[in-house]
Amino acid sequence: MRVLLIEDEPSLNFRLGQSLEAAGFAVDSAYDGEEGWFLGDTEPYDAVILDLGLPKLDGNSVLSRWREAGRTMPVLVLTARGRWSEKMTAFNAGADDYVTKPFELDEVVYRIRALIRRASGHAQPELACAGLRLDTNGSRVSLDGMPVQLTAQEFRILSYLMHHMGKVVSRTELMEHVYDRNFDNDSNVLEVLIGRLRKKVGAGLIHTIRGQGYRLQADDEP
């Protein structure tokens, strides 16, 4: 899963980015509103963390522009502004959730997980396909009750496929949602990682749809 983090305070941006990466996300960071708006308008993200008090372009303006342009990714607003009227302004601009500074880093991670999960149509924190289980809150994977050890890249790929179970996901879409903007999209590393995942979770779950992409689905499902 790929997240855009827009926060102008360098140390907070760094600490939040580290926490998100440790939780299994690919993270792109921006430090002002103009850069953040551009990335959110041109790149596909599963969720955005957006500070309101940004230089060059404030967070509410960034959010309003995205929504007016039809950008629908869930947005979690971060701000030091705690008054209800200010929260209402952010929600009216299109925010999906709101955290007031100071906050616990883990709270932001959990809220982002929940926003992504709900945006893909899942209410429960555990995603399941046959005997395969993914605990989105704990970033844990098990197969038939036994833990499965995955690398960070393998986990992001499996997480995206499980959030979109039954859907054919193109190679391009998968690459765009599991790697940050600096990744070389011409690399064949995705095919290698899919092969490794099949060995760990079973070949009957991740299907190659020729000319289209990949689909995670149990063999006995229609």
XYZ file of N, CA and C in Angstrom:
666
model
N 0.833 -1.185 0.000
C 0.000 0.000 0.000
C 0.882 1.254 0.000
N 0.462 2.248 -0.747
C 1.279 3.443 -0.950
C 0.590 4.665 -0.344
N 1.335 5.417 0.462
C 0.787 6.557 1.190
C 1.581 7.816 0.851
N 0.869 8.932 0.699
C 1.486 10.241 0.528
C 1.435 10.971 1.855
N 2.583 11.436 2.328
C 2.706 12.165 3.593
C 3.100 13.605 3.302
N 2.213 14.545 3.645
C 2.478 15.966 3.398
C 2.549 16.671 4.747
N 3.749 16.955 5.188
C 4.006 17.576 6.489
C 5.269 18.419 6.367
N 5.170 19.711 6.714
C 6.295 20.622 6.478
C 7.343 20.580 7.578
N 7.016 20.034 8.743
C 7.989 19.982 9.831
C 8.884 18.762 9.597
N 10.173 18.970 9.295
C 11.029 17.859 8.846
C 11.110 16.686 9.819
N 11.273 16.963 11.112
C 11.447 15.861 12.051
C 10.169 15.036 12.181
N 9.002 15.682 12.163
C 7.741 14.953 12.234
C 7.509 14.164 10.944
N 7.830 14.772 9.806
C 7.716 14.061 8.535
C 8.574 12.800 8.565
N 9.785 12.938 9.056
C 10.711 11.802 9.107
C 10.186 10.712 10.039
N 9.740 11.091 11.248
C 9.285 10.098 12.214
C 8.009 9.394 11.742
N 7.099 10.154 11.165
C 5.881 9.544 10.628
C 6.200 8.602 9.472
N 7.106 9.041 8.597
C 7.513 8.201 7.478
C 8.122 6.894 7.942
N 8.964 6.967 8.968
C 9.563 5.749 9.515
C 8.504 4.806 10.083
N 7.543 5.365 10.815
C 6.491 4.541 11.413
C 5.641 3.874 10.338
N 5.322 4.612 9.291
C 4.518 4.056 8.207
C 5.273 2.959 7.457
N 6.551 3.189 7.197
C 7.348 2.176 6.511
C 7.493 0.920 7.366
N 7.664 1.102 8.684
C 7.769 -0.045 9.586
C 6.465 -0.833 9.619
N 5.346 -0.155 9.343
C 4.035 -0.810 9.331
C 3.718 -1.443 7.981
N 4.641 -1.327 7.017
C 4.464 -2.012 5.746
C 4.022 -1.150 4.584
N 4.061 0.189 4.722
C 3.638 1.076 3.651
C 4.820 1.577 2.830
N 4.574 1.818 1.551
C 5.503 2.588 0.727
C 5.105 4.048 0.888
N 6.076 4.925 1.143
C 5.766 6.302 1.520
C 6.470 7.296 0.604
N 5.691 8.245 0.070
C 6.241 9.415 -0.602
C 6.005 10.614 0.307
N 7.030 11.453 0.483
C 6.911 12.614 1.371
C 6.966 13.914 0.590
N 6.163 14.882 1.038
C 6.197 16.244 0.505
C 6.231 17.200 1.687
N 6.803 18.404 1.464
C 7.027 19.338 2.568
C 6.319 20.672 2.391
N 5.573 20.837 1.319
C 4.763 22.035 1.146
C 3.514 21.677 0.351
N 2.537 22.595 0.358
C 1.255 22.308 -0.252
C 1.303 22.142 -1.754
N 2.129 22.911 -2.424
C 2.183 22.811 -3.880
C 2.729 21.470 -4.332
N 3.819 21.033 -3.710
C 4.387 19.726 -4.053
C 3.409 18.607 -3.705
N 2.783 18.717 -2.521
C 1.834 17.701 -2.098
C 0.633 17.613 -3.021
N 0.091 18.791 -3.397
C -1.046 18.788 -4.316
C -0.669 18.125 -5.638
N 0.505 18.463 -6.180
C 0.931 17.906 -7.464
C 1.059 16.389 -7.390
N 1.694 15.880 -6.338
C 1.851 14.434 -6.216
C 0.495 13.751 -6.090
N -0.377 14.299 -5.261
C -1.695 13.702 -5.087
C -2.556 13.776 -6.330
N -2.262 14.732 -7.205
C -3.043 14.906 -8.425
C -2.525 14.055 -9.575
N -1.280 13.604 -9.476
C -0.662 12.902 -10.602
C -0.249 11.467 -10.294
N -0.220 11.083 -9.020
C 0.198 9.743 -8.633
C -0.949 9.023 -7.927
N -1.021 7.688 -8.040
C -2.081 6.942 -7.356
C -1.674 6.587 -5.921
N -2.462 6.999 -4.956
C -2.180 6.689 -3.553
C -3.366 5.984 -2.924
N -3.068 5.081 -2.007
C -4.121 4.409 -1.259
C -4.657 5.287 -0.137
N -3.850 6.234 0.338
C -4.293 7.180 1.352
C -3.297 8.327 1.421
N -3.751 9.446 2.001
C -2.911 10.629 2.159
C -2.989 11.108 3.602
N -1.846 11.492 4.153
C -1.788 12.181 5.442
C -1.429 13.629 5.139
N -2.299 14.544 5.519
C -2.196 15.934 5.083
C -2.216 16.894 6.256
N -1.127 17.627 6.446
C -1.090 18.705 7.432
C -1.845 19.906 6.860
N -2.514 20.672 7.717
C -3.251 21.831 7.231
C -2.382 23.082 7.117
N -1.479 23.282 8.070
C -0.670 24.497 8.077
C 0.584 24.357 7.238
N 0.411 24.350 5.919
C 1.518 24.125 5.000
C 1.958 25.418 4.326
N 3.242 25.552 3.989
C 3.689 26.691 3.179
C 3.255 26.536 1.726
N 3.171 27.646 1.022
C 2.865 27.748 -0.414
C 1.385 27.508 -0.737
N 0.775 26.472 -0.126
C -0.638 26.202 -0.355
C -1.156 25.461 0.870
N -2.183 26.004 1.542
C -2.644 25.390 2.787
C -3.370 24.073 2.507
N -3.454 23.256 3.549
C -3.992 21.911 3.390
C -5.430 21.870 2.919
N -6.273 22.768 3.417
C -7.672 22.770 2.974
C -7.787 23.072 1.480
N -6.927 23.959 0.984
C -6.941 24.268 -0.447
C -6.467 23.077 -1.266
N -5.435 22.393 -0.775
C -4.957 21.178 -1.441
C -6.092 20.162 -1.551
N -6.763 19.951 -0.436
C -7.832 18.957 -0.379
C -9.001 19.333 -1.280
N -9.391 20.595 -1.253
C -10.501 21.053 -2.098
C -10.184 20.853 -3.574
N -8.964 21.155 -3.975
C -8.578 20.986 -5.381
C -8.645 19.526 -5.802
N -8.167 18.633 -4.925
C -8.238 17.206 -5.250
C -9.676 16.756 -5.438
N -10.533 17.118 -4.498
C -11.921 16.660 -4.570
C -12.640 17.256 -5.779
N -12.372 18.503 -6.095
C -12.977 19.117 -7.270
C -12.516 18.437 -8.555
N -11.293 17.892 -8.533
C -10.751 17.192 -9.699
C -11.165 15.718 -9.734
N -11.937 15.280 -8.729
C -12.409 13.902 -8.713
C -11.481 12.912 -8.051
N -10.475 13.401 -7.316
C -9.566 12.499 -6.607
C -10.258 11.987 -5.346
N -10.346 10.664 -5.195
C -11.174 10.080 -4.145
C -10.396 9.349 -3.053
N -9.063 9.364 -3.092
C -8.305 8.631 -2.084
C -8.629 9.177 -0.687
N -8.690 8.286 0.328
C -8.973 8.748 1.681
C -7.868 9.658 2.202
N -8.270 10.705 2.926
C -7.327 11.702 3.436
C -7.500 11.857 4.940
N -6.407 11.666 5.657
C -6.348 11.905 7.093
C -5.664 13.239 7.331
N -6.362 14.148 7.981
C -5.831 15.494 8.226
C -5.105 15.535 9.564
N -3.923 16.142 9.562
C -3.161 16.410 10.783
C -3.097 17.914 10.985
N -3.346 18.366 12.211
C -3.253 19.807 12.441
C -3.152 20.125 13.925
N -2.612 21.293 14.212
C -2.592 21.797 15.579
C -3.863 22.565 15.902
N -4.724 22.755 14.908
C -5.972 23.484 15.093
C -7.032 22.558 15.678
N -7.463 22.841 16.903
C -8.366 21.926 17.580
C -9.806 22.367 17.670
N -10.136 23.558 17.211
C -11.514 24.026 17.329
C -12.432 23.283 16.358
N -13.683 23.077 16.807
C -14.625 22.329 15.992
C -14.873 22.996 14.639
N -14.929 24.322 14.619
C -15.175 25.029 13.361
C -14.077 24.730 12.349
N -12.837 24.589 12.829
C -11.730 24.285 11.926
C -11.797 22.847 11.446
N -12.241 21.946 12.321
C -12.432 20.558 11.899
C -13.523 20.474 10.828
N -14.600 21.217 11.037
C -15.687 21.217 10.072
C -15.221 21.721 8.705
N -14.348 22.728 8.714
C -13.818 23.241 7.448
C -13.071 22.154 6.691
N -12.281 21.374 7.430
C -11.530 20.290 6.794
C -12.463 19.201 6.277
N -13.461 18.824 7.058
C -14.412 17.810 6.596
C -15.191 18.304 5.382
N -15.574 19.577 5.396
C -16.300 20.128 4.249
C -15.430 20.194 3.002
N -14.117 20.277 3.199
C -13.199 20.281 2.059
C -12.987 18.881 1.496
N -13.388 17.850 2.270
C -13.277 16.481 1.774
C -12.443 15.547 2.616
N -12.100 15.941 3.863
C -11.322 15.063 4.728
C -12.142 13.852 5.145
N -11.465 12.725 5.370
C -12.124 11.503 5.830
C -11.917 11.246 7.315
N -10.858 11.785 7.864
C -10.568 11.607 9.286
C -9.674 12.761 9.724
N -9.480 12.895 11.043
C -8.855 14.089 11.602
C -8.104 13.717 12.866
N -6.846 14.132 12.981
C -6.065 13.931 14.196
C -5.440 15.264 14.592
N -5.596 15.619 15.864
C -5.060 16.884 16.362
C -3.692 16.666 16.993
N -2.746 17.531 16.667
C -1.421 17.480 17.268
C -1.504 17.980 18.708
N -0.697 17.413 19.623
C 0.205 16.268 19.434
C -0.570 14.951 19.410
N 0.006 13.940 18.794
C -0.663 12.654 18.657
C 0.364 11.535 18.777
N -0.127 10.335 18.985
C 0.733 9.158 18.996
C 0.940 8.685 17.552
N 2.161 8.352 17.192
C 2.436 7.889 15.836
C 1.631 6.637 15.499
N 1.489 5.748 16.465
C 0.737 4.517 16.224
C -0.724 4.808 15.893
N -1.280 5.861 16.491
C -2.677 6.200 16.201
C -2.848 6.548 14.727
N -1.911 7.302 14.182
C -1.977 7.667 12.768
C -1.902 6.419 11.902
N -1.003 5.508 12.233
C -0.858 4.273 11.462
C -2.156 3.465 11.482
N -2.757 3.338 12.665
C -3.996 2.556 12.772
C -5.133 3.217 12.002
N -5.216 4.534 12.056
C -6.283 5.233 11.341
C -6.104 5.097 9.821
N -4.868 5.166 9.361
C -4.611 5.002 7.928
C -4.973 3.588 7.480
N -4.615 2.600 8.276
C -4.988 1.222 7.941
C -6.506 1.093 7.811
N -7.229 1.688 8.763
C -8.684 1.587 8.745
C -9.274 2.300 7.529
N -8.750 3.468 7.187
C -9.249 4.206 6.022
C -9.040 3.415 4.734
N -7.867 2.823 4.583
C -7.570 2.042 3.381
C -8.468 0.811 3.315
N -8.615 0.148 4.451
C -9.428 -1.069 4.490
C -10.881 -0.759 4.114
N -11.431 0.293 4.680
C -12.829 0.635 4.393
C -13.006 1.116 2.961
N -12.006 1.833 2.451
C -12.104 2.309 1.070
C -12.145 1.163 0.080
N -11.566 0.018 0.447
C -11.586 -1.145 -0.443
C -12.716 -2.108 -0.098
N -13.601 -1.702 0.832
C -14.806 -2.477 1.106
C -14.702 -3.499 2.205
N -13.713 -3.377 3.095
C -13.532 -4.345 4.173
C -13.781 -3.682 5.521
N -14.669 -4.264 6.318
C -15.008 -3.700 7.618
C -14.119 -4.233 8.735
N -13.675 -5.477 8.610
C -12.906 -6.121 9.676
C -11.399 -5.971 9.435
N -10.621 -5.924 10.518
C -9.167 -5.774 10.361
C -8.466 -7.000 9.802
N -9.113 -8.175 9.857
C -8.505 -9.384 9.298
C -9.096 -9.685 7.934
N -8.237 -9.842 6.941
C -8.656 -10.215 5.597
C -8.334 -11.692 5.398
N -9.247 -12.415 4.743
C -9.071 -13.859 4.607
C -9.399 -14.324 3.206
N -8.609 -15.280 2.729
C -8.859 -15.949 1.459
C -8.458 -17.406 1.647
N -9.477 -18.300 1.680
C -9.244 -19.706 2.012
C -8.511 -19.762 3.360
N -7.371 -20.447 3.442
C -6.652 -20.546 4.707
C -5.677 -19.415 4.959
N -5.613 -18.464 4.036
C -4.678 -17.342 4.155
C -5.333 -16.212 4.939
N -4.633 -15.697 5.954
C -5.142 -14.621 6.786
C -4.117 -13.482 6.835
N -4.631 -12.238 6.737
C -3.773 -11.072 6.875
C -4.391 -10.161 7.925
N -3.685 -9.968 9.028
C -4.110 -9.062 10.097
C -3.584 -7.671 9.761
N -4.479 -6.783 9.292
C -4.027 -5.463 8.845
C -3.502 -4.617 9.998
N -4.029 -4.811 11.202
C -3.563 -4.014 12.340
C -2.187 -4.453 12.818
N -1.954 -5.759 12.785
C -0.678 -6.266 13.271
C 0.340 -6.538 12.189
N -0.053 -6.348 10.909
C 0.823 -6.635 9.770
C 1.358 -8.062 9.830
N 0.471 -8.975 10.195
C 0.856 -10.394 10.299
C 0.100 -11.224 9.270
N 0.773 -12.241 8.753
C 0.176 -13.141 7.762
C 0.298 -14.563 8.267
N -0.774 -15.337 8.088
C -0.725 -16.750 8.471
C -1.398 -17.585 7.392
N -0.999 -18.844 7.314
C -1.582 -19.794 6.364
C -1.936 -21.046 7.137
N -3.238 -21.354 7.169
C -3.744 -22.509 7.925
C -3.282 -22.460 9.381
N -3.277 -21.252 9.936
C -2.931 -21.060 11.341
C -1.455 -20.918 11.639
N -0.605 -21.101 10.636
C 0.838 -21.004 10.844
C 1.351 -19.675 10.297
N 2.230 -18.990 11.064
C 2.736 -17.697 10.598
C 3.547 -17.821 9.318
N 3.404 -16.825 8.442
C 4.152 -16.763 7.187
C 5.088 -15.569 7.259
N 6.358 -15.809 7.069
C 7.350 -14.739 7.126
C 7.529 -14.131 5.731
N 7.261 -12.825 5.619
C 7.375 -12.132 4.348
C 8.342 -10.964 4.458
N 9.005 -10.637 3.352
C 9.783 -9.406 3.307
C 8.821 -8.226 3.199
N 9.349 -7.021 3.379
C 8.504 -5.822 3.304
C 7.836 -5.706 1.934
N 8.577 -5.996 0.862
C 8.016 -5.899 -0.480
C 6.970 -6.985 -0.713
N 7.238 -8.193 -0.255
C 6.255 -9.270 -0.399
C 4.973 -8.937 0.352
N 5.113 -8.362 1.546
C 3.935 -8.012 2.336
C 3.096 -6.954 1.629
N 3.723 -5.927 1.059
C 2.960 -4.878 0.381
C 2.194 -5.438 -0.818
N 2.828 -6.333 -1.570
C 2.155 -6.936 -2.722
C 0.965 -7.771 -2.260
N 1.188 -8.630 -1.273
C 0.107 -9.480 -0.788
C -1.013 -8.637 -0.181
N -0.653 -7.613 0.562
C -1.656 -6.747 1.181
C -2.536 -6.087 0.129
N -1.926 -5.589 -0.942
C -2.728 -4.932 -1.977
C -3.653 -5.941 -2.656
N -3.145 -7.116 -2.968
C -3.971 -8.130 -3.613
C -5.105 -8.582 -2.705
N -4.849 -8.689 -1.402
C -5.896 -9.133 -0.487
C -6.933 -8.041 -0.257
N -6.531 -6.789 -0.267
C -7.505 -5.705 -0.163
C -8.414 -5.667 -1.393
N -7.932 -6.247 -2.508
C -8.698 -6.242 -3.757
C -8.966 -7.668 -4.241
N -9.306 -8.540 -3.301
C -9.564 -9.948 -3.620
C -10.638 -10.095 -4.697
N -10.375 -10.995 -5.640
C -11.322 -11.263 -6.705
C -11.218 -10.320 -7.887
N -10.460 -9.244 -7.741
C -10.297 -8.268 -8.813
C -9.005 -8.535 -9.561
N -9.022 -8.400 -10.867
C -7.793 -8.506 -11.651
C -7.025 -7.190 -11.494
N -5.806 -7.287 -10.988
C -4.953 -6.122 -10.756
C -3.840 -6.138 -11.792
N -3.764 -5.110 -12.599
C -2.736 -5.078 -13.638
C -1.350 -4.920 -13.020
N -0.338 -5.300 -13.787
C 1.037 -5.132 -13.326
C 1.305 -3.672 -13.011
N 0.834 -2.768 -13.884
C 1.070 -1.338 -13.667
C 0.426 -0.870 -12.373
N -0.824 -1.256 -12.145
C -1.515 -0.849 -10.907
C -0.789 -1.357 -9.678
N -0.374 -2.607 -9.723
C 0.317 -3.188 -8.578
C 1.631 -2.457 -8.315
N 2.384 -2.183 -9.362
C 3.644 -1.461 -9.205
C 3.403 -0.068 -8.621
N 2.355 0.602 -9.089
C 2.079 1.963 -8.638
C 1.651 2.026 -7.178
N 1.115 0.935 -6.657
C 0.578 0.967 -5.298
C 1.463 0.290 -4.258
N 2.550 -0.352 -4.680
C 3.409 -1.007 -3.686
C 4.818 -0.433 -3.641
N 5.127 0.495 -4.559
C 6.445 1.119 -4.565
C 6.310 2.633 -4.564
N 7.336 3.314 -4.042
C 7.314 4.772 -4.063
C 7.691 5.273 -5.454
N 7.675 6.591 -5.619
C 7.826 7.176 -6.958
C 9.233 7.019 -7.527
N 10.208 6.623 -6.703
C 11.587 6.493 -7.176
C 11.907 5.098 -7.708
N 10.929 4.196 -7.681
C 11.188 2.819 -8.102
C 11.222 2.714 -9.621
N 12.084 1.840 -10.131
C 12.207 1.604 -11.565
C 11.105 0.659 -12.028
N 10.094 1.216 -12.711
C 8.943 0.419 -13.135
C 9.272 -0.598 -14.221
N 10.436 -0.473 -14.841
C 10.811 -1.425 -15.889
C 11.476 -2.677 -15.322
N 11.684 -2.688 -14.029
C 12.333 -3.838 -13.408
C 11.420 -5.052 -13.429
N 12.033 -6.261 -13.465
C 11.240 -7.497 -13.428
C 11.109 -8.035 -12.007
N 11.429 -7.169 -11.016
C 11.404 -7.622 -9.622
C 10.000 -8.043 -9.195
N 8.952 -7.438 -9.768
C 7.585 -7.806 -9.379
C 7.307 -9.272 -9.682
N 7.694 -9.731 -10.863
C 7.455 -11.118 -11.235
C 8.210 -12.068 -10.308
N 9.420 -11.668 -9.930
C 10.214 -12.482 -9.007
C 9.519 -12.582 -7.647
N 9.009 -11.445 -7.153
C 8.351 -11.429 -5.851
C 7.039 -12.209 -5.876
N 6.288 -12.110 -6.966
C 5.061 -12.899 -7.088
C 5.387 -14.385 -7.025
N 6.461 -14.795 -7.691
C 6.883 -16.195 -7.643
C 7.230 -16.634 -6.231
N 7.925 -15.771 -5.494
C 8.278 -16.106 -4.110
C 7.044 -16.178 -3.231
N 6.089 -15.274 -3.460
C 4.854 -15.297 -2.677
C 4.080 -16.591 -2.904
N 4.025 -17.035 -4.147
C 3.302 -18.270 -4.450
C 3.892 -19.456 -3.679
N 5.203 -19.471 -3.540
C 5.843 -20.557 -2.805
C 5.480 -20.507 -1.321
N 5.241 -19.291 -0.795
C 4.971 -19.139 0.634
C 3.496 -19.292 0.995
N 2.593 -18.897 0.094
C 1.157 -18.930 0.432
C 0.388 -19.944 -0.396
N 1.058 -20.605 -1.319
C 0.397 -21.603 -2.147
C 0.114 -21.093 -3.540
N 0.397 -21.915 -4.538
C 0.260 -21.499 -5.934
C -1.190 -21.325 -6.352
N -2.132 -21.869 -5.580
C -3.534 -21.819 -5.979
C -4.265 -20.559 -5.589
N -3.595 -19.573 -5.026
C -4.264 -18.347 -4.586
C -3.982 -17.146 -5.484
N -2.751 -17.008 -5.940
C -2.390 -15.864 -6.784
C -2.356 -16.343 -8.235
N -3.312 -15.887 -9.016
C -3.464 -16.348 -10.395
C -2.966 -15.287 -11.376
N -2.253 -15.731 -12.383
C -1.862 -14.851 -13.479
C -2.959 -14.882 -14.542
N -3.498 -13.713 -14.854
C -4.509 -13.602 -15.899
C -3.790 -13.058 -17.131
N -3.572 -13.923 -18.101
C -2.717 -13.589 -19.238
C -3.154 -12.288 -19.925
N -2.184 -11.394 -20.078
C -2.429 -10.121 -20.742
C -3.144 -9.089 -19.888
N -3.505 -9.461 -18.636
C -4.255 -8.531 -17.785
C -3.565 -8.233 -16.457
N -3.058 -9.254 -15.776
C -2.418 -9.006 -14.496
C -2.564 -10.182 -13.558
N -2.862 -9.882 -12.281
C -2.927 -10.905 -11.247
C -4.246 -10.791 -10.486
N -4.708 -11.937 -9.968
C -5.912 -11.955 -9.148
C -5.691 -12.906 -7.988
N -6.011 -12.441 -6.770
C -5.940 -13.304 -5.600
C -7.329 -13.871 -5.350
N -7.427 -15.181 -5.426
C -8.731 -15.845 -5.291
C -8.495 -17.334 -5.100
N -9.269 -17.946 -4.195
C -9.150 -19.383 -3.978
C -9.609 -20.136 -5.224
N -9.022 -21.281 -5.470
C -9.337 -22.057 -6.673
C -10.811 -22.437 -6.756
N -11.457 -22.654 -5.598
C -12.843 -23.124 -5.620
C -13.856 -21.988 -5.627
N -13.389 -20.722 -5.723
C -14.309 -19.597 -5.778
C -14.634 -19.291 -7.236
N -15.878 -18.844 -7.512
C -16.255 -18.557 -8.900
C -15.530 -17.334 -9.457
